[in-house]
Amino acid sequence: MGLRKTSTNIALPDENVENENREVPRDFTQLKFQILSLEPSERRWAARDLGNHPEGVPILLETLETETVVPVLDAIFTSLQKHPTHECVNGLIRFLSSEDASVRNNAIEVLQSMPNALETHILSLLNHPDSDVRIFAIDILQQLVHQNAPEWLKSVLLDETHVNVVATAVDRIVEIGDSSILPTLERVAQRFAQHDYIQFAVNTAIERIKEDTYA
């Protein structure tokens, strides 16, 4: 998959894969063994087929810990996206701390497609002790189709103290906020009066929101 895209639909593996011959059936028990195969093509098939089994979610999540072949990873994320459950969200959240940018960005993309299951987790992510994870949580909100997303970002703008996290929130609020957020942005400018970049980001955000509002 590579870098994260704005779409929340994970790209399916190349359609040519449909023409490949299988040597292992789709039986769930067999798939549990096939996902451990030394052959990437077999692991990819298993990852795709496990998406048809809700009980396959923990297996797919566990496989993410060690899998390195991109087509297999693509298949895993595609299958996980079929299961917008708390179990799946819980499992994906830990990959927000992954050192692999591709895995991390794809986890963000899948989480963006699960607004209802993610709802009970978003506040804890926005208050995570790791500032990078807080930034990734804000990235999720940018494309999360949820009515509370603007309010969640507003809470970050009001309470966050880390400059980089605040800067990210200011940038993202432009995409999902409206004129009601302008007083909050002005408060951000006051709180970070000594930070030139925050001043620039806030002024830019205010201008863009006003342009969109009064266009």
XYZ file of N, CA and C in Angstrom:
645
model
N 0.799 -1.208 0.000
C 0.000 0.000 0.000
C 0.839 1.268 0.000
N 1.934 1.248 0.685
C 2.753 2.430 0.721
C 2.198 3.480 1.654
N 2.350 4.749 1.242
C 1.944 5.834 2.118
C 0.450 5.946 2.223
N 0.017 6.550 3.311
C -1.403 6.708 3.575
C -2.023 7.618 2.547
N -3.239 7.275 2.131
C -3.980 8.066 1.165
C -5.149 8.728 1.867
N -5.793 9.677 1.173
C -6.926 10.351 1.781
C -8.159 9.479 1.785
N -8.212 8.509 0.900
C -9.356 7.607 0.865
C -9.294 6.656 2.037
N -10.464 6.218 2.473
C -10.484 5.244 3.556
C -10.750 3.844 3.037
N -10.654 3.642 1.721
C -10.835 2.325 1.138
C -9.484 1.732 0.810
N -9.158 0.613 1.455
C -7.888 -0.030 1.209
C -7.905 -0.674 -0.162
N -6.843 -0.486 -0.933
C -6.794 -1.049 -2.275
C -6.714 -2.563 -2.210
N -7.540 -3.215 -2.987
C -7.501 -4.662 -3.050
C -6.246 -5.106 -3.784
N -5.744 -6.311 -3.495
C -4.583 -6.813 -4.207
C -4.845 -6.852 -5.705
N -3.778 -6.865 -6.496
C -3.886 -6.872 -7.951
C -4.881 -7.915 -8.419
N -5.749 -7.504 -9.342
C -6.802 -8.414 -9.789
C -6.244 -9.642 -10.484
N -4.982 -9.574 -10.959
C -4.393 -10.743 -11.601
C -4.246 -11.911 -10.640
N -4.264 -11.591 -9.347
C -4.142 -12.653 -8.363
C -5.300 -13.633 -8.465
N -6.421 -13.169 -9.021
C -7.583 -14.035 -9.141
C -7.313 -15.207 -10.071
N -6.315 -15.043 -10.959
C -6.038 -16.089 -11.930
C -5.075 -17.141 -11.398
N -4.563 -16.928 -10.204
C -3.632 -17.895 -9.642
C -4.368 -19.149 -9.189
N -3.680 -20.256 -9.263
C -4.257 -21.521 -8.804
C -3.968 -21.703 -7.326
N -4.938 -22.224 -6.621
C -4.759 -22.496 -5.204
C -4.506 -23.982 -5.008
N -3.648 -24.245 -4.052
C -3.391 -25.629 -3.695
C -3.971 -25.951 -2.334
N -4.443 -24.913 -1.628
C -4.993 -25.097 -0.288
C -6.417 -24.570 -0.269
N -7.374 -25.295 0.257
C -8.767 -24.849 0.286
C -8.980 -23.699 1.267
N -10.213 -23.158 1.284
C -10.512 -21.999 2.109
C -10.971 -22.371 3.514
N -10.884 -23.591 3.881
C -11.289 -24.023 5.208
C -10.511 -23.232 6.263
N -11.235 -22.752 7.297
C -10.613 -21.881 8.291
C -9.419 -22.544 8.967
N -9.550 -23.807 9.290
C -8.448 -24.515 9.937
C -7.216 -24.529 9.046
N -7.425 -24.751 7.747
C -6.306 -24.747 6.815
C -5.702 -23.350 6.682
N -6.571 -22.346 6.706
C -6.085 -20.975 6.559
C -5.164 -20.576 7.707
N -5.448 -21.077 8.898
C -4.604 -20.762 10.053
C -3.179 -21.269 9.851
N -3.053 -22.373 9.128
C -1.721 -22.904 8.832
C -1.118 -22.211 7.608
N -1.971 -21.913 6.640
C -1.489 -21.308 5.409
C -0.900 -19.918 5.645
N -1.439 -19.175 6.613
C -0.936 -17.834 6.896
C 0.497 -17.878 7.428
N 0.944 -19.070 7.839
C 2.304 -19.255 8.342
C 3.242 -19.816 7.284
N 2.738 -19.990 6.068
C 3.519 -20.585 4.993
C 4.783 -19.780 4.693
N 5.791 -20.462 4.178
C 7.008 -19.785 3.748
C 6.812 -19.093 2.408
N 5.727 -19.439 1.704
C 5.445 -18.856 0.396
C 4.569 -17.609 0.542
N 5.054 -16.447 0.122
C 4.255 -15.220 0.237
C 2.896 -15.305 -0.451
N 2.838 -15.976 -1.598
C 1.559 -16.068 -2.310
C 0.523 -16.832 -1.494
N 0.964 -17.856 -0.782
C 0.037 -18.614 0.059
C -0.409 -17.776 1.262
N 0.512 -17.022 1.834
C 0.145 -16.161 2.963
C -0.840 -15.080 2.516
N -0.633 -14.573 1.312
C -1.539 -13.550 0.790
C -2.942 -14.104 0.606
N -3.039 -15.308 0.019
C -4.362 -15.929 -0.142
C -5.017 -16.154 1.216
N -4.226 -16.641 2.152
C -4.780 -16.903 3.482
C -5.272 -15.610 4.124
N -4.490 -14.546 3.976
C -4.886 -13.258 4.549
C -6.189 -12.767 3.930
N -6.324 -12.914 2.627
C -7.555 -12.498 1.953
C -8.745 -13.324 2.431
N -8.555 -14.636 2.498
C -9.671 -15.517 2.851
C -10.038 -15.423 4.323
N -9.069 -15.132 5.170
C -9.375 -14.971 6.592
C -10.288 -13.774 6.828
N -10.310 -12.859 5.881
C -11.217 -11.728 5.989
C -12.677 -12.127 5.953
N -12.958 -13.317 5.473
C -14.329 -13.824 5.432
C -14.727 -14.508 6.731
N -13.816 -14.537 7.687
C -14.061 -15.206 8.968
C -13.839 -14.213 10.112
N -14.881 -13.816 10.826
C -14.692 -12.902 11.963
C -13.672 -13.421 12.972
N -13.631 -14.733 13.129
C -12.687 -15.304 14.086
C -11.246 -15.231 13.586
N -11.075 -14.772 12.353
C -9.733 -14.633 11.801
C -9.051 -13.326 12.171
N -9.798 -12.386 12.756
C -9.232 -11.073 13.092
C -7.994 -11.173 13.985
N -8.034 -11.913 15.105
C -6.829 -11.976 15.941
C -5.637 -12.607 15.226
N -5.907 -13.531 14.311
C -4.819 -14.152 13.551
C -4.181 -13.126 12.622
N -5.015 -12.343 11.954
C -4.504 -11.310 11.054
C -3.702 -10.259 11.819
N -4.201 -9.866 12.972
C -3.494 -8.871 13.778
C -2.148 -9.402 14.259
N -2.137 -10.654 14.647
C -0.882 -11.260 15.090
C 0.116 -11.339 13.940
N -0.391 -11.645 12.748
C 0.477 -11.749 11.582
C 1.117 -10.410 11.238
N 0.402 -9.320 11.496
C 0.951 -7.987 11.234
C 2.241 -7.723 12.008
N 2.403 -8.392 13.125
C 3.579 -8.168 13.963
C 4.868 -8.573 13.252
N 4.775 -9.554 12.359
C 5.995 -10.109 11.770
C 6.044 -10.045 10.245
N 4.907 -9.845 9.597
C 4.875 -9.860 8.131
C 5.619 -8.656 7.550
N 6.379 -8.902 6.473
C 7.143 -7.827 5.835
C 6.874 -7.709 4.342
N 6.205 -8.679 3.755
C 5.953 -8.673 2.310
C 4.748 -7.787 2.012
N 4.944 -6.782 1.176
C 3.909 -5.772 0.948
C 2.585 -6.344 0.450
N 2.558 -7.222 -0.564
C 1.262 -7.752 -1.012
C 0.509 -8.500 0.089
N 1.244 -9.157 0.966
C 0.600 -9.860 2.080
C 0.040 -8.840 3.068
N 0.809 -7.814 3.348
C 0.326 -6.756 4.240
C -0.917 -6.085 3.666
N -0.908 -5.843 2.351
C -2.087 -5.257 1.710
C -3.316 -6.120 1.944
N -3.143 -7.431 1.767
C -4.265 -8.353 1.940
C -4.753 -8.368 3.384
N -3.833 -8.285 4.321
C -4.209 -8.271 5.740
C -5.054 -7.043 6.060
N -4.596 -5.878 5.636
C -5.346 -4.653 5.930
C -6.698 -4.635 5.227
N -6.738 -5.153 4.003
C -8.012 -5.241 3.286
C -8.999 -6.110 4.051
N -8.518 -7.219 4.582
C -9.392 -8.127 5.327
C -9.824 -7.522 6.656
N -8.917 -6.858 7.337
C -9.266 -6.243 8.618
C -10.318 -5.159 8.446
N -10.284 -4.474 7.318
C -11.249 -3.406 7.089
C -12.679 -3.933 7.005
N -12.830 -5.216 6.765
C -14.162 -5.826 6.699
C -14.783 -6.008 8.083
N -13.992 -5.794 9.134
C -14.462 -6.101 10.491
C -14.310 -4.883 11.408
N -15.214 -3.913 11.307
C -15.153 -2.708 12.146
C -15.631 -2.975 13.568
N -14.872 -3.766 14.281
C -15.239 -4.173 15.635
C -14.260 -3.586 16.649
N -14.647 -3.627 17.917
C -13.756 -3.144 18.975
C -12.491 -3.993 19.041
N -12.631 -5.280 18.786
C -11.460 -6.156 18.793
C -10.461 -5.719 17.732
N -10.964 -5.427 16.549
C -10.100 -5.013 15.454
C -9.467 -3.655 15.745
N -10.261 -2.716 16.236
C -9.742 -1.388 16.568
C -8.665 -1.482 17.639
N -8.930 -2.248 18.681
C -7.943 -2.423 19.749
C -6.627 -2.952 19.205
N -6.746 -3.921 18.302
C -5.545 -4.509 17.729
C -4.779 -3.549 16.845
N -5.503 -2.757 16.064
C -4.849 -1.831 15.139
C -4.200 -0.653 15.854
N -4.772 -0.246 16.970
C -4.251 0.918 17.690
C -2.780 0.745 18.056
N -2.393 -0.451 18.408
C -1.002 -0.626 18.826
C -0.021 -0.398 17.671
N -0.520 -0.478 16.425
C 0.366 -0.264 15.285
C 0.555 1.217 14.969
N -0.121 2.082 15.714
C 0.143 3.510 15.577
C 1.537 3.851 16.091
N 2.107 2.952 16.862
C 3.461 3.145 17.384
C 4.497 2.381 16.568
N 4.079 1.791 15.462
C 4.991 1.007 14.634
C 6.075 1.892 14.034
N 7.287 1.354 13.955
C 8.374 2.084 13.318
C 8.294 1.985 11.802
N 7.469 1.080 11.305
C 7.263 0.933 9.864
C 6.187 1.924 9.432
N 6.576 2.943 8.687
C 5.631 3.994 8.297
C 4.481 3.449 7.468
N 4.753 2.461 6.626
C 3.697 1.891 5.793
C 2.648 1.194 6.645
N 3.091 0.397 7.595
C 2.160 -0.285 8.500
C 1.381 0.740 9.313
N 2.071 1.716 9.830
C 1.429 2.746 10.652
C 0.377 3.521 9.850
N 0.728 3.936 8.651
C -0.200 4.719 7.841
C -1.398 3.908 7.384
N -1.171 2.638 7.086
C -2.292 1.786 6.692
C -3.206 1.489 7.875
N -2.628 1.387 9.065
C -3.455 1.222 10.264
C -4.330 2.456 10.464
N -3.759 3.638 10.249
C -4.530 4.878 10.343
C -5.676 4.853 9.348
N -5.387 4.441 8.129
C -6.408 4.430 7.084
C -7.556 3.481 7.416
N -7.236 2.315 7.915
C -8.293 1.368 8.276
C -9.103 1.903 9.454
N -8.433 2.463 10.441
C -9.145 3.019 11.595
C -10.090 4.140 11.181
N -9.708 4.907 10.178
C -10.578 5.978 9.698
C -11.892 5.441 9.143
N -11.894 4.189 8.735
C -13.102 3.591 8.162
C -13.992 2.950 9.221
N -13.618 3.085 10.504
C -14.350 2.439 11.586
C -14.798 3.449 12.647
N -15.542 4.485 12.270
C -15.879 5.551 13.229
C -16.631 5.082 14.456
N -17.571 4.174 14.287
C -18.373 3.743 15.438
C -17.557 2.931 16.432
N -16.746 2.021 15.917
C -15.926 1.196 16.807
C -14.806 2.010 17.444
N -14.343 3.042 16.741
C -13.235 3.850 17.244
C -13.679 4.877 18.277
N -14.958 5.188 18.297
C -15.485 6.272 19.133
C -15.047 6.174 20.590
N -15.106 4.986 21.153
C -14.788 4.834 22.574
C -13.284 4.866 22.850
N -12.485 4.900 21.792
C -11.032 4.869 21.968
C -10.364 6.206 21.669
N -11.053 7.088 20.960
C -10.383 8.269 20.426
C -9.872 9.203 21.515
N -10.617 9.377 22.601
C -10.161 10.280 23.656
C -8.892 9.771 24.331
N -8.814 8.468 24.528
C -7.597 7.919 25.132
C -6.410 8.084 24.187
N -6.651 7.999 22.882
C -5.574 8.211 21.916
C -5.121 9.667 21.912
N -6.078 10.578 22.020
C -5.735 12.000 22.027
C -5.016 12.409 23.309
N -5.075 11.549 24.326
C -4.380 11.807 25.589
C -3.251 10.810 25.823
N -2.843 10.135 24.783
C -1.776 9.139 24.883
C -0.473 9.811 25.340
N 0.322 9.144 26.169
C 1.572 9.750 26.644
C 2.587 10.040 25.537
N 2.488 9.318 24.425
C 3.396 9.527 23.295
C 2.809 10.603 22.379
N 3.511 11.711 22.226
C 2.993 12.806 21.399
C 2.816 12.394 19.941
N 3.649 11.483 19.461
C 3.495 11.011 18.080
C 2.168 10.294 17.894
N 1.790 9.482 18.872
C 0.506 8.783 18.791
C -0.637 9.792 18.820
N -0.502 10.844 19.612
C -1.536 11.883 19.640
C -1.670 12.546 18.267
N -0.546 12.754 17.612
C -0.581 13.331 16.265
C -1.260 12.384 15.288
N -0.957 11.093 15.402
C -1.588 10.121 14.508
C -3.089 10.044 14.765
N -3.487 10.205 16.020
C -4.920 10.218 16.346
C -5.605 11.403 15.673
N -4.916 12.531 15.633
C -5.461 13.704 14.949
C -5.559 13.445 13.452
N -4.571 12.756 12.897
C -4.634 12.381 11.484
C -5.864 11.526 11.203
N -6.182 10.630 12.121
C -7.373 9.793 11.966
C -8.618 10.667 11.908
N -8.685 11.654 12.781
C -9.864 12.517 12.847
C -10.088 13.297 11.557
N -9.021 13.583 10.841
C -9.149 14.387 9.627
C -10.087 13.734 8.614
N -10.074 12.407 8.544
C -10.908 11.701 7.575
C -11.979 10.837 8.243
N -12.130 10.969 9.551
C -13.099 10.144 10.271
C -14.500 10.727 10.107
N -15.391 9.929 9.562
C -16.767 10.389 9.361
C -17.538 10.181 10.659
N -17.441 11.160 11.545
C -18.116 11.082 12.837
C -18.516 12.490 13.261
N -19.726 12.632 13.757
C -20.238 13.962 14.098
C -19.454 14.648 15.210
N -18.768 13.869 16.037
C -18.025 14.462 17.155
C -16.583 14.820 16.808
N -16.153 14.523 15.597
C -14.760 14.775 15.225
C -14.345 16.232 15.447
N -15.148 17.229 15.045
C -14.742 18.618 15.303
C -14.592 18.931 16.794
N -15.479 18.379 17.621
C -15.393 18.626 19.063
C -14.153 17.979 19.661
N -13.808 16.808 19.174
C -12.601 16.148 19.666
C -11.365 16.978 19.331
N -11.334 17.503 18.119
C -10.206 18.355 17.746
C -10.201 19.647 18.554
N -11.375 20.160 18.845
C -11.474 21.376 19.656
C -10.862 21.149 21.034
N -11.105 19.978 21.613
C -10.544 19.678 22.934
C -9.023 19.664 22.890
N -8.472 19.202 21.765
C -7.016 19.221 21.609
C -6.516 20.663 21.566
N -7.192 21.488 20.798
C -6.786 22.888 20.668
C -6.826 23.624 22.005
N -7.761 23.252 22.861
C -7.925 23.933 24.143
C -6.973 23.421 25.218
N -6.644 22.139 25.174
C -5.932 21.526 26.301
C -4.509 21.063 26.002
N -4.189 20.772 24.755
C -2.871 20.231 24.414
C -1.772 21.258 24.674
N -0.619 20.765 25.139
C 0.505 21.654 25.430
C 1.697 21.438 24.496
N 1.733 20.311 23.810
C 2.851 20.016 22.914
C 2.675 20.803 21.610
N 3.679 21.582 21.251
C 3.572 22.473 20.096
C 3.267 21.715 18.810
N 3.953 20.611 18.569
C 3.749 19.869 17.323
C 2.348 19.282 17.229
N 1.824 18.835 18.361
C 0.470 18.278 18.373
C -0.546 19.376 18.088
N -0.358 20.521 18.712
C -1.267 21.650 18.490
C -1.209 22.101 17.032
N -0.013 22.176 16.488
C 0.139 22.599 15.093
C -0.599 21.652 14.152
N -0.516 20.367 14.434
C -1.226 19.386 13.616
C -2.730 19.571 13.737
N -3.202 19.807 14.953
C -4.642 20.007 15.172
C -5.144 21.255 14.451
N -4.355 22.313 14.482
C -4.738 23.543 13.782
C -4.858 23.277 12.288
N -3.909 22.541 11.757
C -3.931 22.221 10.329
C -5.142 21.373 9.964
N -5.461 20.394 10.807
C -6.549 19.466 10.492
C -7.931 20.092 10.684
N -8.058 21.027 11.622
C -9.377 21.608 11.897
C -9.898 22.378 10.690
N -8.999 22.833 9.842
C -9.423 23.544 8.635
C -10.284 22.646 7.758
N -9.984 21.354 7.758
C -10.686 20.414 6.891
C -12.074 20.057 7.407
N -12.277 20.102 8.724
C -13.558 19.624 9.261
C -14.278 20.648 10.133
N -13.648 21.800 10.385
C -14.260 22.804 11.247
C -15.052 23.843 10.469
N -15.753 24.700 11.204
C -16.485 25.808 10.591
C -16.235 27.073 11.408
N -16.998 28.116 11.150
C -16.746 29.402 11.799
C -16.867 29.352 13.323
N -17.559 28.352 13.849
C -17.709 28.258 15.307
C -16.388 27.959 16.004
N -15.391 27.490 15.244
C -14.104 27.145 15.843
C -13.172 28.354 15.908
N -13.545 29.469 15.304
C -12.663 30.639 15.245
C -12.262 31.166 16.623
N -13.182 31.298 17.599
C -12.761 31.745 18.934
C -11.739 30.809 19.574
N -11.885 29.519 19.318
C -10.926 28.552 19.867
C -9.552 28.765 19.250
N -9.503 28.999 17.956
C -8.223 29.249 17.294
C -7.568 30.516 17.828
N -8.361 31.507 18.125
C -7.813 32.741 18.697
C -7.219 32.484 20.080
N -7.834 31.595 20.831
C -7.289 31.229 22.148
C -5.971 30.481 21.991
N -5.890 29.654 20.961
C -4.633 28.947 20.693
C -3.522 29.960 20.423
N -3.828 30.961 19.624
C -2.833 31.990 19.317
C -2.368 32.700 20.588
N -3.274 32.921 21.516
C -2.915 33.570 22.778
C -2.057 32.654 23.646
N -2.412 31.366 23.676
C -1.656 30.416 24.514
C -0.232 30.227 24.003
N -0.061 30.323 22.690
C 1.254 30.081 22.093
C 1.777 31.354 21.424
N 1.664 32.434 22.153
C 2.043 33.739 21.602
C 3.524 33.820 21.236
N 4.354 32.995 21.856
C 5.792 33.042 21.608
C 6.241 32.092 20.501
N 5.310 31.391 19.906
C 5.662 30.420 18.865
C 5.226 30.946 17.498
N 6.213 31.351 16.710
C 5.914 31.954 15.409
C 5.136 31.011 14.495
N 5.516 29.722 14.521
C 4.834 28.808 13.604
C 3.356 28.662 13.963
N 3.056 28.574 15.248
C 1.656 28.468 15.673
C 0.888 29.711 15.241
N 1.506 30.871 15.375
C 0.846 32.106 14.943
C 0.529 32.051 13.451
N 1.504 31.612 12.682
C 1.304 31.497 11.236
C 0.210 30.487 10.919
N 0.259 29.315 11.569
C -0.720 28.259 11.301
C -2.130 28.706 11.667
N -2.261 29.366 12.808
C -3.580 29.837 13.248
C -4.122 30.891 12.287
N -3.288 31.843 11.912
C -3.738 32.889 10.991
C -4.174 32.298 9.656
N -3.403 31.328 9.181
C -3.753 30.667 7.921
C -5.072 29.922 8.050
N -5.244 29.208 9.163
C -6.478 28.450 9.387
C -7.687 29.377 9.455
N -7.548 30.472 10.175
C -8.656 31.426 10.304
C -9.039 31.996 8.939
N -8.040 32.349 8.152
C -8.312 32.895 6.823
C -9.038 31.881 5.944
N -8.579 30.640 5.975
C -9.190 29.615 5.127
C -10.621 29.317 5.556
N -10.850 29.237 6.864
C -12.207 28.960 7.351
C -13.144 30.110 6.995
N -12.661 31.337 7.131
C -13.490 32.489 6.769
C -13.798 32.492 5.277
N -12.811 32.135 4.472
C -13.028 32.080 3.025
C -14.089 31.045 2.677
N -14.000 29.876 3.328
C -14.975 28.811 3.055
C -16.361 29.193 3.554
N -16.401 29.927 4.675
C -17.684 30.284 5.283
C -18.421 31.352 4.485
N -17.657 32.325 4.023
C -18.297 33.479 3.380
C -18.142 33.489 1.859
N -17.675 32.377 1.318
C -17.511 32.305 -0.143
C -18.868 32.338 -0.838
